[in-house]
Coordinates of C-alpha atoms in Angstrom, one line a residue:
M1 CA 69.6 13.7 -15.0
S2 CA 65.9 12.5 -15.3
G3 CA 66.9 10.8 -18.9
S4 CA 69.5 9.2 -17.2
A5 CA 67.3 7.6 -14.4
E6 CA 65.0 6.6 -16.9
D7 CA 67.7 4.8 -19.1
T8 CA 68.8 2.9 -15.8
S9 CA 65.3 1.8 -15.2
A10 CA 65.0 0.5 -18.6
V11 CA 68.3 -1.6 -18.4
L12 CA 67.3 -2.9 -15.1
Q13 CA 63.8 -4.1 -16.4
E14 CA 65.3 -5.6 -19.3
I15 CA 68.0 -7.3 -16.9
L16 CA 65.2 -8.3 -14.8
G17 CA 62.9 -9.9 -17.6
T18 CA 66.1 -11.9 -19.0
L19 CA 66.7 -13.4 -15.4
K20 CA 63.2 -14.3 -15.3
S21 CA 63.2 -15.6 -18.6
L22 CA 66.8 -17.9 -17.9
K23 CA 64.8 -19.1 -14.6
Q24 CA 61.7 -20.2 -16.4
D25 CA 64.4 -22.1 -18.5
H26 CA 66.5 -23.3 -15.9
T27 CA 63.5 -24.6 -14.2
Q28 CA 62.2 -26.5 -17.5
L29 CA 65.8 -28.1 -18.2
A30 CA 66.1 -29.3 -14.4
S31 CA 62.7 -31.1 -14.6
A32 CA 63.6 -32.8 -17.7
V33 CA 66.9 -33.9 -16.3
D34 CA 65.3 -34.8 -12.9
A35 CA 62.9 -36.8 -15.3
I36 CA 65.6 -38.8 -17.0
N37 CA 68.3 -39.3 -14.1
G38 CA 69.3 -42.7 -13.9
R39 CA 67.6 -43.5 -17.0
V40 CA 69.9 -42.3 -19.5
N41 CA 72.8 -44.5 -18.2
V42 CA 70.8 -47.6 -18.5
L43 CA 69.0 -46.8 -21.8
A44 CA 71.9 -45.0 -23.9
G45 CA 73.0 -46.8 -26.6
V46 CA 70.1 -49.5 -26.4
K47 CA 68.3 -50.1 -29.4
Q48 CA 64.5 -50.0 -28.4
S49 CA 62.1 -52.9 -29.2
H50 CA 59.0 -52.8 -31.2
E51 CA 57.5 -53.6 -27.9
G52 CA 58.2 -50.0 -26.3
I53 CA 60.4 -48.3 -23.5
A54 CA 61.7 -50.4 -21.0
H55 CA 59.8 -48.8 -17.9
D56 CA 56.5 -49.8 -16.4
A57 CA 53.5 -48.6 -18.7
S58 CA 51.3 -47.2 -15.5
F59 CA 54.3 -44.9 -14.4
P60 CA 54.5 -41.6 -16.5
S61 CA 56.9 -41.3 -19.0
P62 CA 59.4 -38.3 -19.0
R63 CA 58.6 -35.8 -21.7
I64 CA 61.6 -34.5 -22.9
G65 CA 61.4 -31.2 -24.8
A66 CA 63.0 -30.2 -28.0
V67 CA 65.6 -28.4 -26.0
S68 CA 67.7 -31.0 -24.0
P69 CA 71.5 -31.0 -23.6
R70 CA 71.4 -35.3 -23.8
I71 CA 68.5 -36.1 -25.9
P72 CA 68.8 -35.1 -29.6
P73 CA 65.8 -33.3 -31.4
R74 CA 63.0 -35.8 -33.3
G75 CA 64.6 -36.2 -36.6
H76 CA 68.2 -36.4 -35.6
P77 CA 69.7 -39.4 -37.2
S78 CA 71.2 -40.7 -33.8
R79 CA 67.4 -40.3 -32.1
D80 CA 66.7 -43.3 -33.5
S81 CA 68.8 -45.5 -31.0
L82 CA 66.1 -44.2 -28.5
S83 CA 63.2 -44.1 -30.6
E84 CA 60.3 -44.3 -28.2
L85 CA 61.8 -43.1 -25.2
D86 CA 58.7 -40.4 -24.8
G87 CA 55.9 -42.5 -26.1
R88 CA 56.5 -41.3 -29.9
D89 CA 58.1 -42.2 -32.6
V90 CA 61.2 -40.8 -34.5
N91 CA 58.6 -38.7 -36.5
G92 CA 56.6 -37.3 -33.4
Q93 CA 53.8 -39.4 -34.0
T94 CA 52.1 -41.8 -31.3
P95 CA 52.7 -45.3 -32.7
P96 CA 50.0 -47.5 -33.3
T97 CA 49.3 -50.3 -30.4
V98 CA 49.6 -53.8 -31.5
S99 CA 47.4 -56.3 -29.7
S100 CA 48.3 -60.0 -29.3
P101 CA 46.1 -62.9 -28.4
R102 CA 46.1 -63.4 -24.9
R103 CA 46.6 -67.3 -24.3
A104 CA 47.3 -67.2 -20.4
S105 CA 46.6 -64.6 -17.5
T106 CA 50.0 -63.1 -17.2
S107 CA 49.4 -59.6 -15.9
M108 CA 52.0 -58.4 -18.5
T109 CA 51.8 -54.9 -19.8
S110 CA 53.0 -53.9 -23.3
K111 CA 55.9 -52.2 -22.1
I112 CA 59.1 -53.9 -20.3
I113 CA 59.9 -52.9 -16.9
L114 CA 63.5 -52.2 -16.8
T115 CA 63.9 -50.6 -13.7
S116 CA 62.4 -48.0 -10.9
Y117 CA 64.0 -45.2 -8.7
P118 CA 63.6 -43.7 -5.3
G119 CA 60.6 -41.4 -5.1
Q120 CA 59.0 -42.5 -8.3
A121 CA 55.6 -42.0 -8.6
G122 CA 53.5 -44.8 -7.2
V123 CA 56.6 -46.4 -5.8
D124 CA 56.1 -46.9 -2.1
P125 CA 58.2 -50.0 -0.6
L126 CA 57.2 -51.7 2.7
P127 CA 59.1 -50.3 5.6
M128 CA 62.2 -53.1 6.4
E129 CA 64.8 -52.5 9.3
W130 CA 66.8 -55.5 8.9
G131 CA 68.4 -56.7 12.1
A132 CA 65.0 -55.5 14.0
K133 CA 64.1 -58.3 16.7
D134 CA 60.6 -57.8 16.2
P135 CA 59.3 -59.2 13.2
D136 CA 56.4 -56.6 12.8
K137 CA 59.1 -53.8 13.0
R138 CA 61.6 -55.5 10.7
G139 CA 58.7 -56.1 8.2
P140 CA 58.7 -58.6 5.4
V141 CA 60.7 -59.3 2.4
V142 CA 58.8 -58.2 -0.6
V143 CA 60.1 -59.1 -4.3
S144 CA 57.0 -60.0 -6.3
R145 CA 56.3 -58.4 -9.5
A146 CA 52.7 -59.3 -9.1
P147 CA 50.6 -56.0 -10.0
A148 CA 49.4 -55.5 -6.6
T149 CA 53.0 -55.8 -4.9
I150 CA 55.2 -54.4 -7.6
R151 CA 55.3 -50.8 -6.0
R152 CA 55.6 -52.2 -2.5
R153 CA 58.6 -54.2 -3.4
N154 CA 61.7 -53.9 -0.6
A155 CA 64.1 -56.1 -2.4
I156 CA 65.4 -57.0 -5.7
G157 CA 65.7 -60.3 -7.7
A158 CA 63.2 -63.0 -7.5
H159 CA 62.5 -65.9 -5.2
G160 CA 63.5 -69.6 -5.9
G161 CA 66.9 -68.4 -6.8
S162 CA 68.5 -70.1 -10.0
Y163 CA 64.8 -71.6 -10.3
S164 CA 63.3 -68.3 -10.8
I165 CA 64.7 -68.6 -14.5
Y166 CA 62.4 -71.6 -15.1
Y167 CA 59.9 -69.6 -13.8
A168 CA 60.4 -66.9 -16.3
L169 CA 60.3 -69.8 -18.9
G170 CA 56.8 -70.5 -17.7
V171 CA 55.5 -67.3 -18.1
A172 CA 57.1 -66.8 -21.8
S173 CA 55.2 -70.2 -22.5
H174 CA 52.0 -69.1 -21.1
Q175 CA 52.3 -72.1 -18.7
V176 CA 52.3 -70.2 -15.7
D177 CA 49.5 -67.7 -14.3
T178 CA 51.3 -64.7 -12.9
D179 CA 48.2 -64.0 -11.0
H180 CA 48.3 -67.0 -9.0
K181 CA 47.7 -66.7 -5.2
A182 CA 49.6 -69.1 -3.4
D183 CA 47.4 -71.0 -0.7
F184 CA 49.6 -71.8 2.3
T185 CA 47.3 -74.0 4.2
N186 CA 49.3 -76.7 6.1
T187 CA 52.5 -75.6 5.1
E188 CA 53.8 -74.2 8.4
P189 CA 57.2 -75.4 9.9
A190 CA 56.9 -79.2 11.0
A191 CA 59.3 -78.0 13.5
K192 CA 59.8 -74.9 16.0
I193 CA 63.1 -73.1 15.2
G194 CA 63.8 -69.8 16.9
P195 CA 63.8 -66.8 17.6
F196 CA 67.3 -66.7 18.8
P197 CA 69.1 -63.4 19.7
T198 CA 71.4 -63.7 16.6
W199 CA 68.1 -62.8 14.5
G200 CA 68.0 -59.6 16.1
D201 CA 72.1 -58.7 15.3
P202 CA 72.4 -57.6 11.6
K203 CA 76.0 -58.5 11.5
K204 CA 75.0 -62.2 12.1
I205 CA 72.6 -63.0 9.8
V206 CA 73.0 -61.4 6.4
A207 CA 72.9 -63.9 3.7
M208 CA 69.2 -65.4 4.8
D209 CA 65.8 -64.2 6.2
P210 CA 65.5 -65.1 9.7
F211 CA 61.7 -64.9 9.3
G212 CA 61.8 -66.5 6.3
H213 CA 59.9 -69.6 7.3
L214 CA 57.3 -67.5 9.0
A215 CA 56.6 -65.0 6.8
P216 CA 52.9 -66.0 5.3
W217 CA 51.9 -66.1 8.9
L218 CA 53.7 -63.4 10.5
Y219 CA 52.4 -60.9 7.7
K220 CA 49.0 -62.2 7.1
D221 CA 47.7 -58.9 7.5
I222 CA 49.6 -57.1 5.1
M223 CA 48.8 -59.9 2.4
H224 CA 45.1 -59.7 3.1
N225 CA 44.4 -55.9 3.5
D226 CA 47.0 -54.5 1.1
G227 CA 47.1 -57.8 -1.4
V228 CA 50.8 -57.7 -1.5
E229 CA 52.6 -61.1 -2.1
I230 CA 54.7 -62.5 0.4
R231 CA 56.3 -65.5 0.2
P232 CA 58.4 -68.1 2.3
S233 CA 62.1 -68.4 1.7
I234 CA 62.5 -71.2 4.1
A235 CA 60.5 -74.4 4.9
V236 CA 60.8 -76.8 7.6
T237 CA 59.6 -80.4 7.0
K238 CA 60.2 -84.0 8.5
A239 CA 61.3 -87.2 6.5
H240 CA 63.1 -90.3 6.3
M241 CA 66.7 -91.0 4.6
R242 CA 67.8 -94.0 3.1
L243 CA 71.4 -94.5 1.8
P244 CA 72.7 -98.1 0.9
E245 CA 76.0 -97.3 2.9
L246 CA 74.0 -96.7 6.3
E247 CA 72.9 -100.5 5.8
E248 CA 76.5 -101.0 5.4
S249 CA 77.4 -98.8 8.8
V250 CA 74.4 -101.0 10.7
R251 CA 76.1 -104.3 9.3
K252 CA 79.3 -103.3 10.9
G253 CA 78.2 -101.9 13.9
R254 CA 78.8 -98.2 13.5
L255 CA 75.5 -97.4 13.8
I256 CA 73.1 -98.9 16.0
P257 CA 69.3 -98.9 15.3
D258 CA 67.0 -97.3 18.1
G259 CA 63.9 -97.2 16.7
K260 CA 63.7 -93.1 16.7
I261 CA 66.6 -91.9 14.9
C262 CA 68.1 -94.9 13.4
L263 CA 64.9 -96.7 12.6
N264 CA 65.7 -100.2 11.5
T265 CA 68.6 -102.5 10.3
T266 CA 68.4 -101.0 6.8
G267 CA 69.8 -97.9 8.4
E268 CA 66.9 -95.8 7.7
L269 CA 67.1 -92.4 9.3
A270 CA 64.5 -89.8 10.8
V271 CA 65.5 -86.6 9.9
T272 CA 64.2 -83.0 10.1
K273 CA 65.0 -80.9 6.9
V274 CA 65.1 -77.4 6.5
A275 CA 65.5 -75.7 2.8
V276 CA 67.0 -72.0 2.8
E277 CA 66.8 -69.8 -0.4
P278 CA 69.4 -67.0 -0.2
V279 CA 68.1 -63.6 0.7
W280 CA 71.4 -61.0 1.0
Y281 CA 71.4 -57.9 3.1
L282 CA 73.8 -55.8 1.0
P283 CA 75.4 -53.6 3.2
G284 CA 76.1 -56.7 5.8
V285 CA 77.5 -58.9 2.9
A286 CA 79.6 -56.0 1.5
S287 CA 81.1 -56.0 5.4
R288 CA 81.9 -59.5 5.3
F289 CA 83.9 -59.4 2.1
N290 CA 85.7 -56.1 3.4
V291 CA 84.5 -53.8 0.2
T292 CA 81.9 -51.1 0.1
E293 CA 78.3 -51.6 -0.6
A294 CA 78.8 -49.8 -4.0
T295 CA 81.6 -51.6 -5.0
L296 CA 79.3 -55.0 -4.4
R297 CA 76.1 -53.5 -6.2
R298 CA 78.3 -52.5 -9.3
S299 CA 80.0 -55.9 -9.7
L300 CA 76.8 -57.7 -8.9
F301 CA 75.3 -55.8 -11.8
E302 CA 78.0 -55.7 -13.9
Q303 CA 79.2 -59.5 -13.5
T304 CA 75.1 -60.7 -14.2
G305 CA 75.3 -58.9 -17.3
G306 CA 73.1 -56.3 -16.3
S307 CA 70.3 -58.4 -15.1
Y308 CA 69.3 -56.4 -12.3
P309 CA 69.5 -52.4 -12.9
E310 CA 68.0 -51.8 -9.5
L311 CA 70.9 -52.8 -7.8
I312 CA 72.3 -49.4 -9.5
T313 CA 69.2 -47.5 -9.5
R314 CA 67.6 -48.2 -5.9
N315 CA 70.1 -47.6 -3.3
D316 CA 67.2 -47.5 -1.2
I317 CA 66.5 -51.0 -1.0
K318 CA 69.1 -53.1 0.8
L319 CA 68.0 -56.8 0.1
F320 CA 68.7 -58.5 -3.5
L321 CA 67.4 -62.5 -3.9
P322 CA 70.1 -63.7 -6.1
P323 CA 69.6 -66.4 -8.5
I324 CA 71.8 -68.8 -7.1
G325 CA 71.5 -72.4 -5.3
G326 CA 70.4 -72.5 -1.4
L327 CA 71.0 -75.1 1.1
T328 CA 69.6 -77.7 3.0
V329 CA 69.8 -78.7 6.9
Y330 CA 69.4 -82.2 8.0
I331 CA 68.8 -82.4 11.6
F332 CA 69.3 -85.6 13.6
G333 CA 67.6 -85.7 17.1
D334 CA 65.5 -83.1 18.6
P335 CA 66.0 -79.4 16.8
A336 CA 65.5 -78.0 20.2
K337 CA 68.4 -79.1 21.7
I338 CA 70.4 -77.3 19.1
P339 CA 71.2 -74.4 21.0
D340 CA 71.3 -76.0 24.7
P341 CA 74.8 -75.3 25.8
S342 CA 74.7 -78.6 27.8
T343 CA 74.4 -80.9 25.1
R344 CA 77.0 -81.9 22.7
L345 CA 76.8 -81.3 19.0
A346 CA 78.2 -82.7 15.8
L347 CA 78.0 -80.7 12.7
R348 CA 79.2 -81.2 8.9
V349 CA 79.1 -78.2 6.2
H350 CA 79.3 -80.2 3.1
D351 CA 79.4 -78.6 -0.2
E352 CA 77.8 -80.0 -3.2
C353 CA 79.5 -82.6 -5.5
N354 CA 77.0 -83.9 -8.0
G355 CA 79.5 -86.6 -9.4
S356 CA 80.5 -88.0 -6.2
D357 CA 77.4 -87.2 -3.7
V358 CA 74.9 -88.9 -6.1
F359 CA 77.0 -91.0 -8.7
G360 CA 79.6 -92.0 -6.6
S361 CA 82.7 -90.8 -8.4
D362 CA 86.1 -91.9 -6.6
I363 CA 88.1 -88.9 -7.9
C364 CA 87.4 -87.0 -4.3
T365 CA 86.3 -87.5 -1.0
C366 CA 82.9 -85.9 -1.3
R367 CA 80.7 -88.8 -0.7
P368 CA 82.7 -90.8 1.7
Y369 CA 83.1 -87.6 4.5
L370 CA 79.1 -87.1 3.8
I371 CA 78.5 -90.4 4.8
F372 CA 80.8 -90.3 7.6
G373 CA 79.5 -87.0 8.9
I374 CA 75.8 -88.3 8.7
E375 CA 76.9 -91.4 10.8
E376 CA 78.8 -89.1 13.7
A377 CA 75.8 -86.5 13.6
V378 CA 73.4 -89.4 14.0
K379 CA 75.4 -91.1 16.8
E380 CA 75.6 -87.8 18.5
A381 CA 72.1 -87.4 18.4
Q382 CA 71.5 -90.8 20.1
A383 CA 74.0 -89.9 22.9
G384 CA 71.3 -87.2 23.8
G385 CA 72.9 -84.4 21.5
S386 CA 72.3 -82.5 18.4
G387 CA 73.7 -83.9 14.9
I388 CA 73.6 -81.7 12.2
V389 CA 74.5 -81.9 8.2
I390 CA 74.6 -78.8 6.2
Y391 CA 74.4 -79.1 2.2
F392 CA 75.2 -76.0 0.0
R393 CA 74.5 -75.8 -3.6
K394 CA 78.1 -74.5 -4.6
E395 CA 78.8 -77.7 -7.0
G396 CA 82.6 -77.9 -8.0
R397 CA 83.8 -75.3 -5.4
A398 CA 81.4 -72.8 -6.8
L399 CA 83.1 -73.0 -10.3
G400 CA 80.2 -75.3 -11.6
E401 CA 80.6 -78.7 -13.2
V402 CA 81.7 -77.6 -16.5
T403 CA 84.6 -76.4 -15.0
K404 CA 85.1 -79.1 -12.7
Y405 CA 85.0 -81.5 -15.7
L406 CA 87.3 -79.6 -17.6
V407 CA 89.7 -79.7 -14.6
Y408 CA 89.1 -83.5 -14.7
N409 CA 90.4 -83.9 -18.2
A410 CA 93.3 -81.4 -17.5
R411 CA 94.3 -83.8 -14.7
K412 CA 93.7 -87.1 -16.6
R413 CA 95.5 -86.3 -20.0
G414 CA 98.5 -84.6 -18.3
S415 CA 100.6 -85.8 -15.0
D416 CA 97.8 -86.2 -12.3
K417 CA 99.8 -85.2 -9.4
A418 CA 98.9 -83.9 -5.8
S419 CA 101.5 -81.2 -6.0
E420 CA 99.7 -79.7 -9.2
Y421 CA 96.3 -80.4 -8.0
F422 CA 95.1 -76.6 -7.2
K423 CA 97.1 -75.6 -10.0
R424 CA 95.0 -77.1 -12.9
T425 CA 91.9 -75.1 -11.3
E426 CA 93.6 -71.9 -11.4
N427 CA 94.9 -72.2 -15.0
I428 CA 91.2 -72.7 -16.3
A429 CA 88.9 -70.7 -13.6
G430 CA 91.8 -68.1 -12.5
V431 CA 91.2 -69.2 -9.0
K432 CA 91.1 -72.3 -7.2
D433 CA 88.1 -71.8 -4.9
M434 CA 85.0 -69.5 -5.1
R435 CA 83.1 -70.9 -2.5
F436 CA 84.0 -67.8 -0.2
Q437 CA 82.7 -69.3 3.3
A438 CA 82.3 -65.6 4.9
L439 CA 78.3 -65.8 4.5
M440 CA 78.3 -69.7 5.6
P441 CA 78.0 -69.4 9.3
D442 CA 74.7 -67.3 8.9
I443 CA 72.7 -70.7 8.9
L444 CA 74.3 -71.5 12.1
H445 CA 73.3 -68.3 13.8
W446 CA 69.7 -68.8 12.6
L447 CA 69.7 -72.3 14.1
G448 CA 70.8 -70.7 17.5
I449 CA 74.5 -72.7 17.4
T450 CA 76.8 -71.0 19.9
R451 CA 79.4 -73.7 19.9
I452 CA 80.6 -76.8 18.1
D453 CA 81.9 -80.0 19.8
R454 CA 82.9 -81.9 16.7
M455 CA 83.4 -80.4 13.5
L456 CA 83.3 -83.1 11.2
S457 CA 85.4 -81.3 8.4
M458 CA 89.1 -80.6 7.4
S459 CA 88.5 -77.5 5.7
D460 CA 90.5 -74.5 7.1
M461 CA 88.4 -72.0 5.4
K462 CA 85.1 -73.0 6.8
H463 CA 87.1 -73.5 10.2
D464 CA 88.2 -69.9 10.2
A465 CA 84.9 -68.4 9.0
I466 CA 82.8 -70.1 11.8
V467 CA 85.5 -69.0 14.6
E468 CA 85.7 -65.5 13.1
Q469 CA 81.9 -65.4 13.6
G470 CA 82.4 -65.9 17.3
I471 CA 81.4 -69.7 17.5
P472 CA 84.0 -71.7 19.0
I473 CA 84.9 -75.4 17.6
G474 CA 86.1 -78.0 20.5
E475 CA 87.4 -81.0 18.1
R476 CA 88.0 -81.1 14.3
V477 CA 87.4 -84.6 12.8
P478 CA 89.3 -85.6 9.6
I479 CA 87.6 -88.4 7.4
P480 CA 89.4 -91.7 8.3
D481 CA 92.0 -93.0 6.0
E482 CA 90.1 -96.0 5.3
M483 CA 87.0 -94.3 3.9
I484 CA 89.2 -92.4 1.4
P485 CA 89.0 -93.9 -2.2
E486 CA 92.3 -94.4 -3.9
D487 CA 92.1 -92.3 -6.9
S488 CA 91.1 -89.3 -4.4
R489 CA 94.8 -89.3 -2.8
V490 CA 95.6 -86.8 -5.1
E491 CA 92.9 -84.2 -3.9
I492 CA 93.1 -85.0 -0.1
D493 CA 96.6 -84.9 0.1
A494 CA 96.9 -81.6 -1.7
K495 CA 94.4 -80.2 0.2
I496 CA 96.4 -81.2 3.6
F497 CA 99.5 -79.5 2.4
A498 CA 97.7 -76.6 1.8
G499 CA 96.6 -76.1 4.9
Y500 CA 93.6 -78.2 5.8
F501 CA 93.2 -80.0 8.9
S502 CA 94.6 -83.3 9.6
S503 CA 95.2 -85.4 12.8
G504 CA 98.2 -87.5 11.0
R505 CA 101.5 -86.4 9.7
V506 CA 102.0 -83.6 7.0
I507 CA 103.7 -85.3 4.1
T508 CA 106.5 -83.1 2.5
A509 CA 106.9 -81.1 -0.9
E510 CA 109.2 -84.0 -2.1
E511 CA 106.2 -86.6 -1.1
L512 CA 103.5 -84.8 -2.5
D513 CA 105.1 -84.6 -5.9
K514 CA 105.2 -88.7 -5.8
V515 CA 101.3 -88.8 -5.1
H516 CA 99.5 -89.9 -8.6
G517 CA 96.2 -90.3 -9.3
R518 CA 95.0 -93.1 -11.9
A519 CA 96.0 -91.8 -15.1
W520 CA 93.5 -91.5 -18.3
E521 CA 95.0 -95.0 -20.1
D522 CA 94.0 -96.5 -17.0
V523 CA 90.4 -96.0 -17.5
D524 CA 88.4 -98.3 -19.6
H525 CA 86.6 -95.9 -22.2

């Protein structure tokens, strides 16, 4: 009986020892797995550059032991693809440090910063409560990668939209000092705009920062005390506008100089201008497109070639500054009148068309409609109301000029008929329009617009997007027939037939098929 008890005790001790050993092994394994969680998916199969592992050198690298279910041991042939993952080469030796001459102050480490993760040592994002009415409670948008700021970021991407790529070129060529601190002296907005109730509604504004024009002044204490870099994403100034067509407008009596808005007989105009860079609140953007935030993040990550890994690894960060063009607002008259429900408001929302807007191409109605919109906005302001033109950087229906010109070639080398107008674009791009007006009304909410008396647009997509955001439209104003270039009848008739607004008769399919543009051989080359 006694021997049996001793045997049982020995067995139990052996089992207990085994359990402790298993527990210790499990703890070590879990620690190793946690250290590489989220990074393996990004790094697997990626050849390591000679400059080192893609992470911030000041963050501790995960140390992977010899026993790992994911990382092969040193010396294994497949280990080469992950070479310096743990700070050593494939032979287990610490690689020598290679110094390069410093030609400019860039604050760049010898390691590439690929991504970060929630809870990572040193990562402490500034609080951000999107939609909070109080700017102090809301918090600033922080996206800079400056040394004192990188751990405090609460946004993904970079300032400047598409221009951030040029900034990267400046850094790479040592022409930009990344330690530079912006001096915002005398850069305050030239006109007071807001705040409005919509600024505190997280569903009304999701594609721009409503406090973006005030950021350096609202958050100056954070900038001074914490050394955090905070930049504006909106700027407001005043200027004069001169377009040759406006002199003709005065000459023909469509515009009357008043010395305040229309300054003289040349049609020179006084204008308040607002430049806006995009700041996306990802949950709100996803909601506008009726997709999940996860779906949006993955699509943005994959379709930008994996340019922003933190879209996947930092689900705690809800803001993204995308590398796209922004918009410019042109306000005629007193900006303070815009939210006043007792004054009338005329508005044109215009999407960029470099060929027509700048260089006068007559294949579309873009510049004529822009001029008409400016005229009508000025007249509304002169009558005591407000006039606004909003110019979005969405060249070629957000498909770009290369696609646009390919479509032009296809049209002019074939049968340029209105009945096939959209088909040409769909054949090349797979879609007829990617301007996606769902985000467009945000700027209207930022301006405090609660109604539009005269909408200087025929677009059904723009109309529907605005109305769906709770802003009623009183009158829709099409471009006058006399302002439509002959070669652009193909475009305008195709759009009207497809559902664009028109105050005239909508032509039949048979009539549409007979509308032809200028043929390729009709153009002198």
